[in-house]
Amino acid sequence: MRIAFAVILCAPIAFSGAFALGDLLVLKQGGTVEGTVTIEGDTVLVTRGSSTFRYPRSEVARIEWQETPESQIARRLAATDPNDPNALAALAAWANTVPLPDKAREVYQRVLALDPNHPDARRALGFLRVDAQWRSADQALELARSRLQAGRCDELVRDLLPALEPVLTTREQKLAALELRAEALLRRGSYPEARKAFIELAEVLGPAKGTRSSAVASLLAEHPDGMFVLQDPYPPTAVLLPEDREVLPAGPAPLSHPLALAAALLQQARPHLTAGQDAIKDATALTATDPDAAKAKYLLAEKAFDRADALVPGLARSHRIEMARRRISVLRNDAAAGAKKFDDEKSSLAEKPLTPAAYRNKILRLIYLLDRVRDDLKEILKIAEPYSRELYLEVQWAELDLKTMDSLRKILTEELDAKN
């Protein structure tokens, strides 16, 4: 390749295509440019990242070649014993420093094919050895969750979570570890540390998703000794639960107990639930006289329910379903009124002869009315989608009516095209 390029610089030999050769371009007028060199006819290109610089071949003094990382790894791999896992692991470690992470991963996979328990390869590929087994980061997180549920919080905070940190690569994994640490600290009664952990988690999650974490941190600030007084037994539907289900009686209870924490969060969620219910009542009263104001009230209700559900997941579901039913009822009335207008307009087609232009306008008017009905039906399906089981009949009615509207629109469109 060196000889070929010397010929290019010295004689007007034509080349077709492009090929990468080196990394240092020396210009005749002085100066150098580093990058990947490519020759295209009489032009020399130097690529650096996402930028490409072009130079006439006549301005180039010489190119100084240096071995690329890709060629180095190929040469080293060819010189490495393919049956020696330690030698291959050393090569993969070097590839990571170049860096060529994809190539390093490929070589580490070769190591595991030779030695499934090779510690360097396992750790480099994100595995953690726990209980004499190699586990991926996700598997180790799942194990950590099971230990949290089993109450093994001391070893979780002391051993497993610190060991997990080096193998966590995604934001989701790191968030899961932060959440596990906060919950474990709380359950073992380390209240000051738990409060700091929940504050950190809330900051990472942001205002919307961090609502629960912020609430727990606030509870721990209000109750630094971790004791919370339950006003009523928890769960509140205890009389309906099996006899073997645990129920906390009214009175003081430690926030380290999951039921006590749930009761405290429920107490914080109830005002948001009430605010949402009040907004629905206001929306219902405004529906007939001020639809826009009613819609704004429904939006306020949704935001209040979002806050309630962030504290106690699913708490507002029944209220959301009721709100959806009311909104769907309004839309169905609008759709029915629109359908009646359509029928009236369609009936008027036969009342008197129409000019071609008037007939075309009448068809366009019918399509417009149909589209307004279709918009209402599509909105019904959108509102009902999260509650398709509870609102099954509403969904079926809307889908059936929508098919009818689509068929009518097709007929009208074909009629319009025929007249054109």
Coordinates of C-alpha atoms in Angstrom, one line a residue:
M1 CA 0.0 0.0 0.0
R2 CA 2.9 2.4 0.7
I3 CA 4.4 1.8 -2.8
A4 CA 1.0 2.3 -4.4
F5 CA 0.5 5.7 -2.7
A6 CA 4.1 6.9 -3.6
V7 CA 3.2 6.3 -7.2
I8 CA 0.0 8.3 -6.8
L9 CA 1.9 11.3 -5.6
C10 CA 4.5 11.1 -8.2
A11 CA 2.6 10.3 -11.3
P12 CA -0.9 11.0 -12.7
I13 CA -2.3 7.5 -12.4
A14 CA -6.1 7.3 -12.2
F15 CA -7.7 5.5 -9.3
S16 CA -11.3 4.5 -8.9
G17 CA -13.1 4.1 -5.6
A18 CA -12.0 5.2 -2.2
F19 CA -9.8 3.5 0.4
A20 CA -8.6 4.4 3.9
L21 CA -4.9 4.3 4.4
G22 CA -3.4 6.4 7.2
D23 CA -3.7 9.0 9.9
L24 CA -1.3 11.9 9.4
L25 CA -1.3 14.2 6.3
V26 CA 1.7 16.5 5.8
L27 CA 1.1 19.6 3.6
K28 CA 3.7 21.1 1.3
Q29 CA 3.0 24.6 2.7
G30 CA 3.5 23.3 6.2
G31 CA 1.3 21.9 8.8
T32 CA -0.2 18.5 9.4
V33 CA -3.7 17.1 9.7
E34 CA -4.5 14.0 11.7
G35 CA -7.4 11.7 10.9
T36 CA -8.4 8.9 8.6
V37 CA -7.0 9.5 5.1
T38 CA -9.0 8.6 2.0
I39 CA -7.9 9.1 -1.6
E40 CA -10.5 9.8 -4.2
G41 CA -8.9 10.5 -7.6
D42 CA -6.9 13.8 -7.3
T43 CA -8.4 14.6 -3.9
V44 CA -7.1 13.5 -0.5
L45 CA -9.7 13.5 2.3
V46 CA -9.0 13.5 6.0
T47 CA -11.9 12.4 8.3
R48 CA -11.9 13.5 11.9
G49 CA -15.0 12.4 13.8
S50 CA -18.0 13.7 11.8
S51 CA -15.9 16.2 9.8
T52 CA -14.1 15.6 6.5
F53 CA -11.5 17.9 5.1
R54 CA -10.5 17.9 1.4
Y55 CA -7.1 18.7 -0.1
P56 CA -5.9 18.6 -3.7
R57 CA -3.3 16.0 -4.2
S58 CA -0.8 18.6 -5.4
E59 CA -0.8 20.3 -2.0
V60 CA 0.2 17.0 -0.2
A61 CA 3.8 16.5 0.7
R62 CA 3.5 13.1 2.2
I63 CA 1.4 10.9 4.4
E64 CA 2.9 9.3 7.6
W65 CA 1.2 6.0 8.3
Q66 CA 0.5 4.7 11.8
E67 CA -1.2 1.4 12.6
T68 CA -4.9 1.9 13.4
P69 CA -6.4 0.3 16.5
E70 CA -8.4 -2.1 14.3
S71 CA -5.3 -3.3 12.6
Q72 CA -3.4 -3.6 15.9
I73 CA -6.1 -5.8 17.4
A74 CA -6.2 -8.0 14.3
R75 CA -2.4 -8.4 14.4
R76 CA -2.4 -9.1 18.1
L77 CA -5.3 -11.6 17.9
A78 CA -3.5 -13.5 15.1
A79 CA -0.4 -13.8 17.4
T80 CA -2.4 -14.9 20.5
D81 CA -3.0 -18.6 21.3
P82 CA -6.7 -19.1 20.5
N83 CA -6.9 -21.8 23.2
D84 CA -5.4 -19.7 26.0
P85 CA -8.2 -17.9 27.9
N86 CA -5.8 -15.8 30.0
A87 CA -4.0 -14.5 26.9
L88 CA -7.2 -13.7 25.2
A89 CA -8.5 -11.9 28.4
A90 CA -5.4 -9.8 28.4
L91 CA -5.9 -8.9 24.8
A92 CA -9.5 -8.0 25.5
A93 CA -8.5 -5.8 28.4
W94 CA -6.0 -4.0 26.1
A95 CA -8.8 -3.5 23.5
N96 CA -10.9 -1.8 26.1
T97 CA -8.2 0.8 26.7
V98 CA -7.7 1.7 22.9
P99 CA -10.8 1.8 23.1
L100 CA -12.5 -0.9 21.0
P101 CA -15.3 -2.0 23.4
D102 CA -17.1 -4.0 20.7
K103 CA -14.0 -6.0 19.8
A104 CA -13.1 -6.4 23.5
R105 CA -16.6 -7.9 24.1
E106 CA -16.2 -10.2 21.2
V107 CA -12.8 -11.5 22.6
Y108 CA -14.2 -11.9 26.1
Q109 CA -17.0 -14.0 24.6
R110 CA -14.2 -16.3 23.2
V111 CA -12.7 -16.5 26.7
L112 CA -16.0 -17.6 28.2
A113 CA -16.3 -20.3 25.5
L114 CA -13.1 -21.7 26.8
D115 CA -13.6 -21.0 30.5
P116 CA -17.2 -20.2 31.5
N117 CA -16.1 -19.1 35.0
H118 CA -13.2 -16.9 33.9
P119 CA -13.5 -14.1 36.5
D120 CA -12.0 -11.3 34.4
A121 CA -14.2 -12.0 31.4
R122 CA -17.3 -12.4 33.6
R123 CA -16.7 -9.1 35.4
A124 CA -15.8 -7.3 32.1
L125 CA -19.1 -8.5 30.6
G126 CA -21.1 -7.2 33.5
F127 CA -21.5 -10.3 35.6
L128 CA -21.4 -10.5 39.3
R129 CA -20.7 -13.6 41.4
V130 CA -23.3 -14.1 44.1
D131 CA -24.0 -17.3 46.0
A132 CA -21.4 -19.2 43.9
Q133 CA -23.2 -18.2 40.7
W134 CA -22.4 -15.7 38.0
R135 CA -25.4 -13.3 37.4
S136 CA -26.0 -10.5 35.0
A137 CA -26.7 -7.1 36.4
D138 CA -30.5 -7.6 35.9
Q139 CA -30.4 -11.0 37.5
A140 CA -28.5 -9.6 40.5
L141 CA -31.0 -6.8 40.8
E142 CA -33.8 -9.3 40.8
L143 CA -32.0 -11.2 43.6
A144 CA -31.6 -7.9 45.5
R145 CA -35.4 -7.4 45.2
S146 CA -36.1 -10.8 46.6
R147 CA -33.8 -10.2 49.5
L148 CA -35.5 -6.9 50.3
Q149 CA -38.9 -8.7 50.4
A150 CA -37.3 -11.4 52.6
G151 CA -36.1 -8.7 55.0
R152 CA -32.4 -9.4 54.5
C153 CA -31.7 -5.7 54.4
D154 CA -28.4 -5.7 56.3
E155 CA -26.6 -7.9 53.8
L156 CA -28.3 -6.1 51.0
V157 CA -26.9 -2.7 52.0
R158 CA -23.6 -4.1 53.3
D159 CA -22.7 -6.6 50.6
L160 CA -24.9 -7.0 47.5
L161 CA -25.6 -3.4 46.5
P162 CA -22.0 -2.2 46.8
A163 CA -20.8 -5.2 44.8
L164 CA -23.4 -4.4 42.1
E165 CA -22.3 -0.8 41.5
P166 CA -19.4 -1.6 39.0
V167 CA -21.6 -3.8 36.8
L168 CA -24.6 -1.4 36.4
T169 CA -24.4 0.2 33.0
T170 CA -27.9 1.6 32.2
R171 CA -29.8 4.4 33.8
E172 CA -32.7 2.1 34.6
Q173 CA -30.3 -0.3 36.5
K174 CA -28.7 2.5 38.5
L175 CA -32.1 3.9 39.4
A176 CA -33.3 0.4 40.5
A177 CA -30.2 0.1 42.7
L178 CA -30.8 3.5 44.3
E179 CA -34.4 2.6 45.0
L180 CA -33.4 -0.7 46.6
R181 CA -30.8 1.0 48.8
A182 CA -33.3 3.6 50.0
E183 CA -36.0 1.0 50.7
A184 CA -33.5 -1.3 52.5
L185 CA -32.2 1.5 54.7
L186 CA -35.7 2.3 55.6
R187 CA -36.7 -1.3 56.4
R188 CA -33.7 -1.8 58.7
G189 CA -34.6 1.3 60.6
S190 CA -31.6 3.5 59.5
Y191 CA -33.9 6.5 59.3
P192 CA -31.4 9.4 58.8
E193 CA -29.6 7.4 56.0
A194 CA -32.9 6.4 54.4
R195 CA -34.0 10.0 54.3
K196 CA -30.9 11.1 52.5
A197 CA -31.2 8.1 50.1
F198 CA -34.8 9.0 49.3
I199 CA -33.9 12.7 48.7
E200 CA -31.2 11.6 46.3
L201 CA -33.6 9.2 44.5
A202 CA -36.2 12.0 44.2
E203 CA -33.6 14.4 42.7
V204 CA -32.5 11.8 40.1
L205 CA -36.1 10.9 39.2
G206 CA -37.2 14.5 38.9
P207 CA -40.4 16.2 40.1
A208 CA -43.0 14.1 38.3
K209 CA -41.6 10.6 38.9
G210 CA -40.0 11.4 42.2
T211 CA -43.3 12.2 44.0
R212 CA -43.3 9.1 46.2
S213 CA -39.6 9.4 47.1
S214 CA -40.1 13.1 48.1
A215 CA -43.1 12.1 50.2
V216 CA -41.1 9.4 52.0
A217 CA -38.3 11.8 52.7
S218 CA -40.7 14.3 54.1
L219 CA -42.3 11.7 56.3
L220 CA -38.9 10.8 57.7
A221 CA -38.1 14.5 58.3
E222 CA -41.4 14.9 60.2
H223 CA -40.9 11.7 62.1
P224 CA -37.1 11.4 62.7
D225 CA -37.6 8.6 65.2
G226 CA -39.5 6.6 62.5
M227 CA -42.7 6.3 64.5
F228 CA -46.0 7.1 62.7
V229 CA -49.5 7.1 64.4
L230 CA -52.1 5.3 62.4
Q231 CA -55.6 6.8 62.8
D232 CA -57.3 3.6 61.6
P233 CA -56.3 0.0 61.1
Y234 CA -54.4 -0.7 57.9
P235 CA -55.3 -2.0 55.3
P236 CA -58.6 -0.1 55.6
T237 CA -60.6 -3.0 54.0
A238 CA -59.3 -5.4 56.7
V239 CA -62.7 -7.0 57.3
L240 CA -62.7 -8.3 53.7
L241 CA -59.2 -9.8 53.8
P242 CA -58.4 -13.4 54.7
E243 CA -57.7 -14.0 58.4
D244 CA -54.0 -14.7 57.8
R245 CA -53.4 -11.3 56.2
E246 CA -51.5 -8.9 58.5
V247 CA -53.3 -5.8 59.7
L248 CA -51.8 -3.0 61.6
P249 CA -54.0 -1.7 64.4
A250 CA -54.6 2.0 64.9
G251 CA -51.8 3.6 67.0
P252 CA -48.1 4.1 66.7
A253 CA -46.1 1.9 64.2
P254 CA -42.6 2.2 62.8
L255 CA -42.2 3.5 59.2
S256 CA -39.8 0.6 58.7
H257 CA -42.8 -1.6 58.5
P258 CA -44.2 -1.7 54.9
L259 CA -47.8 -1.4 56.0
A260 CA -47.1 1.6 58.3
L261 CA -45.4 3.3 55.4
A262 CA -48.3 2.5 53.1
A263 CA -50.7 3.9 55.6
A264 CA -48.7 7.1 55.9
L265 CA -48.6 7.5 52.1
L266 CA -52.3 6.8 51.9
Q267 CA -52.9 9.6 54.4
Q268 CA -50.9 12.0 52.1
A269 CA -52.7 10.8 49.0
R270 CA -56.3 11.3 50.2
P271 CA -56.3 15.1 49.8
H272 CA -55.3 14.7 46.2
L273 CA -58.0 12.1 45.7
T274 CA -60.6 14.5 47.2
A275 CA -59.4 17.4 45.0
G276 CA -59.8 15.2 41.9
Q277 CA -63.3 14.2 43.0
D278 CA -64.3 17.8 43.5
A279 CA -62.9 18.7 40.1
I280 CA -65.1 16.0 38.5
K281 CA -68.2 17.4 40.2
D282 CA -67.4 20.9 39.0
A283 CA -66.8 19.6 35.5
T284 CA -70.2 17.8 35.5
A285 CA -71.9 21.0 36.5
L286 CA -70.2 23.0 33.7
T287 CA -70.7 20.4 30.9
A288 CA -74.0 21.8 29.6
T289 CA -73.2 25.5 29.9
D290 CA -69.4 25.8 29.4
P291 CA -67.8 22.7 27.8
D292 CA -64.3 24.3 27.6
A293 CA -64.4 25.1 31.4
A294 CA -65.6 21.5 32.0
K295 CA -62.7 20.1 30.0
A296 CA -60.2 22.2 32.0
K297 CA -61.7 20.8 35.3
Y298 CA -61.3 17.3 34.0
L299 CA -57.6 18.0 33.3
L300 CA -57.3 19.3 36.9
A301 CA -58.9 16.1 38.1
E302 CA -56.4 14.0 36.1
K303 CA -53.5 15.9 37.6
A304 CA -54.8 15.4 41.1
F305 CA -55.3 11.7 40.5
D306 CA -51.8 11.5 39.1
R307 CA -50.4 12.8 42.4
A308 CA -52.6 10.4 44.3
D309 CA -51.5 7.4 42.2
A310 CA -47.8 8.4 42.5
L311 CA -48.1 8.0 46.3
V312 CA -50.3 4.9 46.2
P313 CA -50.3 3.2 42.8
G314 CA -53.8 2.5 41.5
L315 CA -55.6 4.4 44.3
A316 CA -57.5 6.7 41.9
R317 CA -58.3 4.1 39.2
S318 CA -62.0 3.7 40.1
H319 CA -62.4 7.5 40.0
R320 CA -60.6 7.7 36.7
I321 CA -63.0 5.2 35.3
E322 CA -65.9 7.2 36.5
M323 CA -64.5 10.3 35.0
A324 CA -63.9 8.5 31.7
R325 CA -67.6 7.3 31.7
R326 CA -68.8 10.9 32.2
R327 CA -66.6 12.3 29.4
I328 CA -67.6 9.5 27.1
S329 CA -71.3 10.2 27.8
V330 CA -70.8 13.9 26.8
L331 CA -69.0 12.8 23.6
R332 CA -71.7 10.3 22.7
N333 CA -74.3 13.0 23.1
D334 CA -72.2 15.2 20.8
A335 CA -71.8 12.4 18.3
A336 CA -75.6 11.7 18.4
A337 CA -76.3 15.4 17.7
G338 CA -73.8 15.4 14.9
A339 CA -75.3 12.2 13.4
K340 CA -78.7 13.8 13.4
K341 CA -77.4 16.9 11.6
F342 CA -75.9 14.5 9.0
D343 CA -79.2 12.7 8.6
D344 CA -81.1 16.0 8.2
E345 CA -78.6 17.2 5.6
K346 CA -78.7 13.9 3.7
S347 CA -82.6 14.1 3.6
S348 CA -82.5 17.5 2.1
L349 CA -80.6 16.2 -1.0
A350 CA -83.9 14.9 -2.4
E351 CA -86.0 18.0 -1.7
K352 CA -85.1 19.9 -4.8
P353 CA -82.9 19.7 -7.8
L354 CA -79.3 21.0 -7.3
T355 CA -76.8 22.5 -9.6
P356 CA -73.5 20.5 -9.9
A357 CA -71.7 23.0 -7.8
A358 CA -74.5 23.0 -5.1
Y359 CA -74.5 19.2 -5.1
R360 CA -70.7 19.1 -4.7
N361 CA -71.0 21.6 -1.7
K362 CA -73.7 19.5 -0.2
I363 CA -71.5 16.3 -0.4
L364 CA -68.6 18.3 1.2
R365 CA -70.9 19.4 4.0
L366 CA -71.9 15.8 4.6
I367 CA -68.3 14.7 4.8
Y368 CA -67.5 17.5 7.2
L369 CA -70.4 16.5 9.5
L370 CA -69.2 12.8 9.3
D371 CA -65.7 13.8 10.2
R372 CA -66.9 15.6 13.3
V373 CA -68.8 12.5 14.5
R374 CA -65.7 10.4 13.7
D375 CA -63.5 12.7 15.8
D376 CA -65.9 12.2 18.8
L377 CA -65.8 8.4 18.4
K378 CA -62.0 8.4 18.1
E379 CA -61.8 10.5 21.3
I380 CA -64.1 8.0 23.1
L381 CA -61.7 5.2 22.1
K382 CA -58.7 7.2 23.3
I383 CA -60.3 7.9 26.7
A384 CA -61.5 4.3 27.1
E385 CA -58.2 2.6 26.1
P386 CA -56.6 2.4 29.6
Y387 CA -59.8 0.9 31.0
S388 CA -60.9 -1.3 28.1
R389 CA -62.1 -4.1 30.4
E390 CA -64.3 -1.9 32.6
L391 CA -65.5 0.2 29.6
Y392 CA -66.0 -2.8 27.3
L393 CA -69.5 -1.8 26.0
E394 CA -68.4 1.8 25.4
V395 CA -65.5 0.6 23.3
Q396 CA -67.7 -1.8 21.3
W397 CA -70.3 0.9 20.6
A398 CA -67.6 3.4 19.5
E399 CA -65.8 0.9 17.2
L400 CA -69.1 -0.2 15.6
D401 CA -70.2 3.3 15.0
L402 CA -66.8 4.3 13.7
K403 CA -67.0 1.5 11.1
T404 CA -70.4 2.8 10.0
M405 CA -69.0 6.3 9.7
D406 CA -66.0 5.1 7.7
S407 CA -68.3 3.2 5.3
L408 CA -70.5 6.3 4.8
R409 CA -67.5 8.5 4.2
K410 CA -66.1 6.2 1.6
I411 CA -69.4 6.3 -0.3
L412 CA -69.5 10.1 -0.2
T413 CA -65.9 10.4 -1.2
E414 CA -66.4 8.1 -4.2
E415 CA -69.5 10.1 -5.2
L416 CA -67.5 13.3 -5.0
D417 CA -64.7 11.8 -7.1
A418 CA -67.2 10.6 -9.7
K419 CA -68.8 14.1 -10.1
N420 CA -65.3 15.6 -10.5

